mmCIF file of C-alpha atoms and ligand atoms in Angstrom:
data_model
loop_
_atom_site.group_PDB
_atom_site.id
_atom_site.type_symbol
_atom_site.label_atom_id
_atom_site.label_comp_id
_atom_site.label_asym_id
_atom_site.label_seq_id
_atom_site.Cartn_x
_atom_site.Cartn_y
_atom_site.Cartn_z
ATOM 1 C CA UNK W 1 0.000 0.000 0.000
ATOM 2 C CA UNK W 2 1.241 3.488 -0.816
ATOM 3 C CA UNK W 3 2.201 5.441 2.270
ATOM 4 C CA UNK W 4 0.125 8.446 3.292
ATOM 5 C CA UNK W 5 1.459 11.795 2.147
ATOM 6 C CA UNK W 6 0.784 14.715 4.426
ATOM 7 C CA UNK W 7 -0.219 17.646 2.241
ATOM 8 C CA UNK W 8 -0.490 21.030 3.871
ATOM 9 C CA UNK W 9 -1.013 24.557 2.576
ATOM 10 C CA UNK W 10 0.341 27.743 4.091
ATOM 11 C CA UNK W 11 -1.685 30.869 3.270
ATOM 12 C CA UNK W 12 -1.372 34.507 4.300
ATOM 13 C CA UNK W 13 -1.122 38.066 3.128
ATOM 14 C CA UNK W 14 1.736 38.984 0.769
ATOM 15 C CA UNK W 15 4.972 39.849 2.570
ATOM 16 C CA UNK W 16 3.821 38.429 5.894
ATOM 17 C CA UNK W 17 6.491 35.711 6.059
ATOM 18 C CA UNK W 18 4.889 32.686 4.357
ATOM 19 C CA UNK W 19 7.916 31.679 2.297
ATOM 20 C CA UNK W 20 10.346 32.326 5.136
ATOM 21 C CA UNK W 21 8.277 30.250 7.536
ATOM 22 C CA UNK W 22 7.522 27.537 4.975
ATOM 23 C CA UNK W 23 11.175 27.154 3.963
ATOM 24 C CA UNK W 24 12.291 26.886 7.579
ATOM 25 C CA UNK W 25 9.496 24.418 8.210
ATOM 26 C CA UNK W 26 10.569 22.314 5.198
ATOM 27 C CA UNK W 27 14.181 22.461 6.372
ATOM 28 C CA UNK W 28 13.225 21.398 9.905
ATOM 29 C CA UNK W 29 11.051 18.561 8.573
ATOM 30 C CA UNK W 30 13.909 17.362 6.362
ATOM 31 C CA UNK W 31 16.157 17.247 9.436
ATOM 32 C CA UNK W 32 13.669 14.786 10.924
ATOM 33 C CA UNK W 33 14.416 12.496 7.989
ATOM 34 C CA UNK W 34 11.203 13.243 6.123
ATOM 35 C CA UNK W 35 11.041 13.550 2.333
ATOM 36 C CA UNK W 36 9.653 16.997 1.679
ATOM 37 C CA UNK W 37 8.472 18.903 -1.379
ATOM 38 C CA UNK W 38 7.958 22.658 -1.150
ATOM 39 C CA UNK W 39 5.555 23.883 -3.789
ATOM 40 C CA UNK W 40 5.614 27.654 -4.315
ATOM 41 C CA UNK W 41 2.188 28.886 -5.454
ATOM 42 C CA UNK W 42 2.826 32.615 -5.453
ATOM 43 C CA UNK W 43 3.306 34.327 -8.840
ATOM 44 C CA UNK W 44 6.345 35.964 -7.186
ATOM 45 C CA UNK W 45 7.993 32.531 -7.603
ATOM 46 C CA UNK W 46 10.503 33.062 -4.787
ATOM 47 C CA UNK W 47 9.150 30.557 -2.302
ATOM 48 C CA UNK W 48 12.079 28.148 -2.467
ATOM 49 C CA UNK W 49 14.877 30.742 -2.770
ATOM 50 C CA UNK W 50 16.410 30.254 0.645
ATOM 51 C CA UNK W 51 16.417 26.486 0.168
ATOM 52 C CA UNK W 52 18.626 26.989 -2.896
ATOM 53 C CA UNK W 53 21.263 29.452 -1.789
ATOM 54 C CA UNK W 54 19.219 32.401 -3.026
ATOM 55 C CA UNK W 55 18.880 31.064 -6.569
ATOM 56 C CA UNK W 56 15.668 31.181 -8.547
ATOM 57 C CA UNK W 57 14.364 28.146 -10.409
ATOM 58 C CA UNK W 58 12.435 27.975 -13.691
ATOM 59 C CA UNK W 59 8.710 27.819 -12.999
ATOM 60 C CA UNK W 60 6.224 25.247 -14.242
ATOM 61 C CA UNK W 61 4.390 27.857 -16.328
ATOM 62 C CA UNK W 62 7.595 29.260 -17.853
ATOM 63 C CA UNK W 63 8.740 25.765 -18.770
ATOM 64 C CA UNK W 64 5.352 24.983 -20.316
ATOM 65 C CA UNK W 65 5.559 28.155 -22.376
ATOM 66 C CA UNK W 66 8.827 26.944 -23.867
ATOM 67 C CA UNK W 67 7.703 23.443 -24.775
ATOM 68 C CA UNK W 68 4.440 21.632 -25.070
ATOM 69 C CA UNK W 69 5.385 18.456 -23.226
ATOM 70 C CA UNK W 70 6.991 18.807 -19.833
ATOM 71 C CA UNK W 71 8.212 15.995 -17.641
ATOM 72 C CA UNK W 72 7.642 16.629 -13.947
ATOM 73 C CA UNK W 73 11.323 16.099 -13.246
ATOM 74 C CA UNK W 74 12.183 19.108 -15.406
ATOM 75 C CA UNK W 75 10.459 21.423 -12.936
ATOM 76 C CA UNK W 76 11.583 19.798 -9.673
ATOM 77 C CA UNK W 77 14.908 21.030 -8.290
ATOM 78 C CA UNK W 78 16.939 19.810 -5.328
ATOM 79 C CA UNK W 79 17.294 22.135 -2.360
ATOM 80 C CA UNK W 80 18.729 22.085 1.160
ATOM 81 C CA UNK W 81 18.962 18.582 2.631
ATOM 82 C CA UNK W 82 17.332 16.992 -0.423
ATOM 83 C CA UNK W 83 14.115 19.026 -0.299
ATOM 84 C CA UNK W 84 12.289 18.977 -3.650
ATOM 85 C CA UNK W 85 11.643 22.551 -4.801
ATOM 86 C CA UNK W 86 8.914 23.594 -7.241
ATOM 87 C CA UNK W 87 7.600 27.006 -8.313
ATOM 88 C CA UNK W 88 4.243 27.015 -10.085
ATOM 89 C CA UNK W 89 4.877 30.467 -11.533
ATOM 90 C CA UNK W 90 2.543 33.155 -12.765
ATOM 91 C CA UNK W 91 1.021 34.434 -15.996
ATOM 92 C CA UNK W 92 2.667 37.151 -18.057
ATOM 93 C CA UNK W 93 1.957 40.433 -16.191
ATOM 94 C CA UNK W 94 -1.591 41.629 -16.764
ATOM 95 C CA UNK W 95 -2.702 38.522 -18.627
ATOM 96 C CA UNK W 96 -4.660 35.555 -17.386
ATOM 97 C CA UNK W 97 -5.403 34.019 -14.038
ATOM 98 C CA UNK W 98 -2.643 34.197 -11.457
ATOM 99 C CA UNK W 99 -3.727 30.851 -10.082
ATOM 100 C CA UNK W 100 -3.268 29.066 -13.405
ATOM 101 C CA UNK W 101 0.219 27.867 -12.457
ATOM 102 C CA UNK W 102 -1.076 25.996 -9.450
ATOM 103 C CA UNK W 103 -3.784 24.189 -11.398
ATOM 104 C CA UNK W 104 -1.381 23.282 -14.204
ATOM 105 C CA UNK W 105 1.383 22.100 -11.910
ATOM 106 C CA UNK W 106 -0.931 20.046 -9.719
ATOM 107 C CA UNK W 107 -2.437 18.355 -12.781
ATOM 108 C CA UNK W 108 0.996 17.635 -14.220
ATOM 109 C CA UNK W 109 2.214 15.982 -11.014
ATOM 110 C CA UNK W 110 -0.983 14.035 -10.533
ATOM 111 C CA UNK W 111 -0.893 12.727 -14.078
ATOM 112 C CA UNK W 112 2.737 11.638 -13.748
ATOM 113 C CA UNK W 113 2.188 10.211 -10.237
ATOM 114 C CA UNK W 114 5.222 12.099 -9.082
ATOM 115 C CA UNK W 115 4.466 12.180 -5.338
ATOM 116 C CA UNK W 116 4.269 8.400 -5.274
ATOM 117 C CA UNK W 117 7.399 7.997 -7.369
ATOM 118 C CA UNK W 118 9.411 10.256 -5.055
ATOM 119 C CA UNK W 119 7.869 8.568 -2.002
ATOM 120 C CA UNK W 120 7.206 11.932 -0.403
ATOM 121 C CA UNK W 121 6.191 12.244 3.229
ATOM 122 C CA UNK W 122 5.144 15.887 3.164
ATOM 123 C CA UNK W 123 4.128 18.357 0.452
ATOM 124 C CA UNK W 124 3.845 21.988 1.521
ATOM 125 C CA UNK W 125 2.041 24.484 -0.717
ATOM 126 C CA UNK W 126 3.102 28.085 -0.097
ATOM 127 C CA UNK W 127 0.134 30.100 -1.386
ATOM 128 C CA UNK W 128 -0.525 33.810 -1.666
ATOM 129 C CA UNK W 129 -3.695 34.216 0.308
ATOM 130 C CA UNK W 130 -4.987 37.745 -0.011
ATOM 131 C CA UNK W 131 -7.586 36.525 -2.431
ATOM 132 C CA UNK W 132 -8.967 33.055 -2.058
ATOM 133 C CA UNK W 133 -10.226 32.875 -5.625
ATOM 134 C CA UNK W 134 -9.610 30.876 -8.780
ATOM 135 C CA UNK W 135 -6.328 29.032 -8.740
ATOM 136 C CA UNK W 136 -5.400 30.183 -5.266
ATOM 137 C CA UNK W 137 -8.371 28.315 -3.864
ATOM 138 C CA UNK W 138 -7.391 25.083 -5.598
ATOM 139 C CA UNK W 139 -5.408 23.504 -2.743
ATOM 140 C CA UNK W 140 -8.387 24.178 -0.454
ATOM 141 C CA UNK W 141 -11.328 23.592 -2.772
ATOM 142 C CA UNK W 142 -10.070 20.360 -4.247
ATOM 143 C CA UNK W 143 -8.943 19.112 -0.858
ATOM 144 C CA UNK W 144 -5.443 18.645 -2.314
ATOM 145 C CA UNK W 145 -4.054 19.943 0.915
ATOM 146 C CA UNK W 146 -5.594 18.294 3.917
ATOM 147 C CA UNK W 147 -4.595 20.925 6.451
ATOM 148 C CA UNK W 148 -4.359 24.676 5.979
ATOM 149 C CA UNK W 149 -2.307 26.996 8.158
ATOM 150 C CA UNK W 150 -2.207 30.748 7.901
ATOM 151 C CA UNK W 151 0.774 32.919 8.683
ATOM 152 C CA UNK W 152 -0.358 36.119 10.330
ATOM 153 C CA UNK W 153 1.102 38.976 12.275
ATOM 154 C CA UNK W 154 -1.061 41.008 14.632
ATOM 155 C CA UNK W 155 -1.490 43.762 12.015
ATOM 156 C CA UNK W 156 -5.058 44.350 10.953
ATOM 157 C CA UNK W 157 -4.512 43.741 7.220
ATOM 158 C CA UNK W 158 -2.887 40.424 7.972
ATOM 159 C CA UNK W 159 -5.699 39.353 10.275
ATOM 160 C CA UNK W 160 -8.187 40.569 7.678
ATOM 161 C CA UNK W 161 -6.519 38.300 5.060
ATOM 162 C CA UNK W 162 -6.608 35.358 7.479
ATOM 163 C CA UNK W 163 -10.270 35.983 8.206
ATOM 164 C CA UNK W 164 -10.958 35.964 4.442
ATOM 165 C CA UNK W 165 -9.108 32.686 4.166
ATOM 166 C CA UNK W 166 -11.333 31.290 6.938
ATOM 167 C CA UNK W 167 -14.360 32.309 4.854
ATOM 168 C CA UNK W 168 -12.943 30.398 1.888
ATOM 169 C CA UNK W 169 -12.297 27.322 4.028
ATOM 170 C CA UNK W 170 -15.806 27.432 5.536
ATOM 171 C CA UNK W 171 -17.322 27.696 2.073
ATOM 172 C CA UNK W 172 -15.732 24.490 0.784
ATOM 173 C CA UNK W 173 -15.684 22.594 4.083
ATOM 174 C CA UNK W 174 -18.807 20.561 3.315
ATOM 175 C CA UNK W 175 -17.685 19.524 -0.135
ATOM 176 C CA UNK W 176 -14.401 17.814 0.646
ATOM 177 C CA UNK W 177 -12.304 20.959 0.971
ATOM 178 C CA UNK W 178 -9.313 21.384 3.245
ATOM 179 C CA UNK W 179 -9.803 22.360 6.868
ATOM 180 C CA UNK W 180 -7.903 24.747 9.103
ATOM 181 C CA UNK W 181 -5.064 23.554 11.301
ATOM 182 C CA UNK W 182 -4.328 26.907 12.882
ATOM 183 C CA UNK W 183 -2.521 30.204 12.789
ATOM 184 C CA UNK W 184 1.268 30.574 12.703
ATOM 185 C CA UNK W 185 1.781 33.873 14.515
ATOM 186 C CA UNK W 186 4.729 35.600 12.869
ATOM 187 C CA UNK W 187 6.744 38.720 13.670
ATOM 188 C CA UNK W 188 5.758 38.608 17.295
ATOM 189 C CA UNK W 189 7.447 41.076 19.581
ATOM 190 C CA UNK W 190 5.559 44.325 19.374
ATOM 191 C CA UNK W 191 3.471 45.075 22.462
ATOM 192 C CA UNK W 192 0.185 43.179 22.552
ATOM 193 C CA UNK W 193 0.923 41.197 19.370
ATOM 194 C CA UNK W 194 0.338 37.909 21.204
ATOM 195 C CA UNK W 195 -2.779 39.148 22.951
ATOM 196 C CA UNK W 196 -4.296 40.347 19.676
ATOM 197 C CA UNK W 197 -3.604 37.062 17.872
ATOM 198 C CA UNK W 198 -4.825 35.038 20.877
ATOM 199 C CA UNK W 199 -8.048 37.013 20.891
ATOM 200 C CA UNK W 200 -8.499 36.579 17.128
ATOM 201 C CA UNK W 201 -8.081 32.787 17.295
ATOM 202 C CA UNK W 202 -10.467 32.597 20.259
ATOM 203 C CA UNK W 203 -13.117 34.566 18.353
ATOM 204 C CA UNK W 204 -12.736 32.422 15.222
ATOM 205 C CA UNK W 205 -12.468 29.096 17.077
ATOM 206 C CA UNK W 206 -9.038 28.084 15.962
ATOM 207 C CA UNK W 207 -5.598 27.943 17.586
ATOM 208 C CA UNK W 208 -2.084 29.339 17.414
ATOM 209 C CA UNK W 209 0.385 26.684 16.217
ATOM 210 C CA UNK W 210 3.494 28.659 17.151
ATOM 211 C CA UNK W 211 4.565 32.191 18.084
ATOM 212 C CA UNK W 212 7.502 33.181 15.873
ATOM 213 C CA UNK W 213 9.399 36.283 16.971
ATOM 214 C CA UNK W 214 10.598 38.927 14.575
ATOM 215 C CA UNK W 215 14.302 38.160 14.494
ATOM 216 C CA UNK W 216 17.456 39.653 13.048
ATOM 217 C CA UNK W 217 18.754 36.082 12.604
ATOM 218 C CA UNK W 218 16.057 35.565 9.961
ATOM 219 C CA UNK W 219 17.178 38.738 8.182
ATOM 220 C CA UNK W 220 20.834 37.692 8.284
ATOM 221 C CA UNK W 221 20.036 34.214 7.005
ATOM 222 C CA UNK W 222 17.908 35.562 4.158
ATOM 223 C CA UNK W 223 20.710 37.925 3.124
ATOM 224 C CA UNK W 224 22.942 34.854 2.808
ATOM 225 C CA UNK W 225 20.289 33.160 0.681
ATOM 226 C CA UNK W 226 19.600 30.575 3.369
ATOM 227 C CA UNK W 227 16.977 29.468 5.835
ATOM 228 C CA UNK W 228 17.690 30.064 9.505
ATOM 229 C CA UNK W 229 17.806 26.294 9.989
ATOM 230 C CA UNK W 230 20.735 26.175 7.565
ATOM 231 C CA UNK W 231 22.498 29.452 8.396
ATOM 232 C CA UNK W 232 22.059 29.501 12.160
ATOM 233 C CA UNK W 233 21.133 25.958 13.195
ATOM 234 C CA UNK W 234 21.915 26.529 16.871
ATOM 235 C CA UNK W 235 19.981 29.794 17.187
ATOM 236 C CA UNK W 236 16.895 30.249 19.321
ATOM 237 C CA UNK W 237 14.951 31.070 16.163
ATOM 238 C CA UNK W 238 15.937 27.762 14.515
ATOM 239 C CA UNK W 239 14.665 26.015 17.655
ATOM 240 C CA UNK W 240 11.310 27.751 17.255
ATOM 241 C CA UNK W 241 10.998 26.578 13.637
ATOM 242 C CA UNK W 242 11.830 23.040 14.785
ATOM 243 C CA UNK W 243 9.156 23.276 17.445
ATOM 244 C CA UNK W 244 6.646 24.346 14.757
ATOM 245 C CA UNK W 245 7.746 21.406 12.569
ATOM 246 C CA UNK W 246 7.254 18.935 15.437
ATOM 247 C CA UNK W 247 3.738 20.279 16.054
ATOM 248 C CA UNK W 248 2.857 20.028 12.371
ATOM 249 C CA UNK W 249 4.089 16.438 12.214
ATOM 250 C CA UNK W 250 1.857 15.623 15.192
ATOM 251 C CA UNK W 251 -1.124 17.592 13.904
ATOM 252 C CA UNK W 252 -3.922 15.392 12.620
ATOM 253 C CA UNK W 253 -7.319 17.025 13.165
ATOM 254 C CA UNK W 254 -8.175 20.256 11.371
ATOM 255 C CA UNK W 255 -11.443 22.117 11.753
ATOM 256 C CA UNK W 256 -13.834 24.522 10.095
ATOM 257 C CA UNK W 257 -13.103 27.984 11.485
ATOM 258 C CA UNK W 258 -15.734 30.564 12.372
ATOM 259 C CA UNK W 259 -14.815 33.693 10.403
ATOM 260 C CA UNK W 260 -16.050 37.073 11.583
ATOM 261 C CA UNK W 261 -18.358 39.162 9.434
ATOM 262 C CA UNK W 262 -16.538 42.194 8.128
ATOM 263 C CA UNK W 263 -18.422 44.660 10.364
ATOM 264 C CA UNK W 264 -17.782 42.457 13.389
ATOM 265 C CA UNK W 265 -14.093 42.270 12.507
ATOM 266 C CA UNK W 266 -13.932 46.040 12.093
ATOM 267 C CA UNK W 267 -15.602 46.595 15.473
ATOM 268 C CA UNK W 268 -13.290 44.089 17.118
ATOM 269 C CA UNK W 269 -10.252 45.854 15.640
ATOM 270 C CA UNK W 270 -11.666 49.220 16.733
ATOM 271 C CA UNK W 271 -11.971 47.993 20.325
ATOM 272 C CA UNK W 272 -8.333 46.898 20.266
ATOM 273 C CA UNK W 273 -7.422 50.279 18.804
ATOM 274 C CA UNK W 274 -9.177 52.085 21.654
ATOM 275 C CA UNK W 275 -7.561 49.798 24.188
ATOM 276 C CA UNK W 276 -4.046 50.327 22.840
ATOM 277 C CA UNK W 277 -4.615 54.068 22.844
ATOM 278 C CA UNK W 278 -5.651 53.929 26.493
ATOM 279 C CA UNK W 279 -2.544 51.886 27.260
ATOM 280 C CA UNK W 280 -0.419 54.497 25.525
ATOM 281 C CA UNK W 281 -2.075 57.268 27.485
ATOM 282 C CA UNK W 282 -1.499 55.359 30.718
ATOM 283 C CA UNK W 283 -5.219 54.971 31.414
ATOM 284 C CA UNK W 284 -5.029 51.182 31.737
ATOM 285 C CA UNK W 285 -2.222 49.167 33.194
ATOM 286 C CA UNK W 286 -3.566 45.611 33.197
ATOM 287 C CA UNK W 287 -2.037 43.377 30.545
ATOM 288 C CA UNK W 288 -3.476 40.859 28.236
ATOM 289 C CA UNK W 289 -7.211 41.193 28.618
ATOM 290 C CA UNK W 290 -9.178 39.978 25.618
ATOM 291 C CA UNK W 291 -11.828 42.436 24.543
HETATM 292 P P1 LIG D 301 5.686 36.174 1.887
HETATM 293 O O1 LIG D 301 6.175 34.864 1.375
HETATM 294 O O2 LIG D 301 4.508 36.046 2.803
HETATM 295 O O3 LIG D 301 5.416 37.160 0.787
HETATM 296 P P2 LIG D 301 8.384 36.411 2.912
HETATM 297 O O4 LIG D 301 8.545 35.105 3.588
HETATM 298 O O5 LIG D 301 9.032 36.581 1.589
HETATM 299 O O6 LIG D 301 6.836 36.802 2.801
HETATM 300 O O7 LIG D 301 8.898 37.503 3.952
HETATM 301 C C1 LIG D 301 8.917 38.877 3.677
HETATM 302 C C2 LIG D 301 10.096 39.498 4.397
HETATM 303 O O8 LIG D 301 9.899 39.430 5.808
HETATM 304 C C3 LIG D 301 11.416 38.799 4.106
HETATM 305 O O9 LIG D 301 12.426 39.759 3.892
HETATM 306 C C4 LIG D 301 11.677 37.980 5.375
HETATM 307 O O10 LIG D 301 13.042 37.803 5.650
HETATM 308 C C5 LIG D 301 11.025 38.832 6.441
HETATM 309 N N1 LIG D 301 10.576 38.022 7.599
HETATM 310 C C6 LIG D 301 9.605 37.094 7.624
HETATM 311 N N2 LIG D 301 9.474 36.552 8.856
HETATM 312 C C7 LIG D 301 10.390 37.157 9.634
HETATM 313 C C8 LIG D 301 10.777 37.052 11.026
HETATM 314 N N3 LIG D 301 10.143 36.207 11.852
HETATM 315 N N4 LIG D 301 11.789 37.828 11.471
HETATM 316 C C9 LIG D 301 12.416 38.702 10.642
HETATM 317 N N5 LIG D 301 12.111 38.853 9.339
HETATM 318 C C10 LIG D 301 11.114 38.105 8.830
HETATM 319 MG MG1 LIG D 302 6.389 34.234 -0.549
#
């Protein structure tokens, strides 16, 4: 019998740290001896950069534009510790659906039974999640990924994007779509960032998988074209990525989240805004109360 492949998708607002987190997660999973594929589904096509010394790889869509028949192996490149790197790619600027690359790449791999051939343990899709439409919804809608995680900071726009993702997940949850594993809280460190994320997950009935601090080690590693796991394996930050990896390996039950309506979300954010203002003005001193 073929072994079970764990397929997960990481969503989140652009620039929030999806690729950084995903690459460190892949690297940490590979250290555990797992066979990992990281599948970049952002038209930016830079998901796997730090797994490959900062080098870009040809995308599935670019390769398909050059020739009509593409073998899966032509678009799979080796990265750190044997991780299989793939970039779906994007359409020519201003033309076509940005999610096309995901659909095409997934179909190509399915047809050529590539996951089975490589005997993968984990496939991680790194997906731009501002808009859960068209191709970007594919890993969720088709249930290709079993578990979805969202990377979010405590900034409103990031939480807004996560809440939209939750709406997408809820919509497809009764028709075999992927379910939500939880939130990966990134760039923690500013005052109240934890409290805000904790309150958001409580309101939407999900959980925080890991709190990842904003860290100069991540910046340094990225400048060297590497993940933190590779560049600073003994750092505190690398330990946090390993802790996230261990939790994701253990994770088995995902759920349908309860997204907030947009007015409710706005009011919730407004209450936090008022509260933070009062803190700044010294009117309240108690820490950590959810509102
Ligand atoms: P996304 O894939 O969501 O568009 P990236 O992973 O490319 O975002 O991250 C955007 C920028 O933020 C990168 O320069 C990355 O190094 C930085 N970054 C992400 N997470 C952290 C962190 N925890 N600490 C410091 N810098 C971070
Ligand atoms: Mg990215």
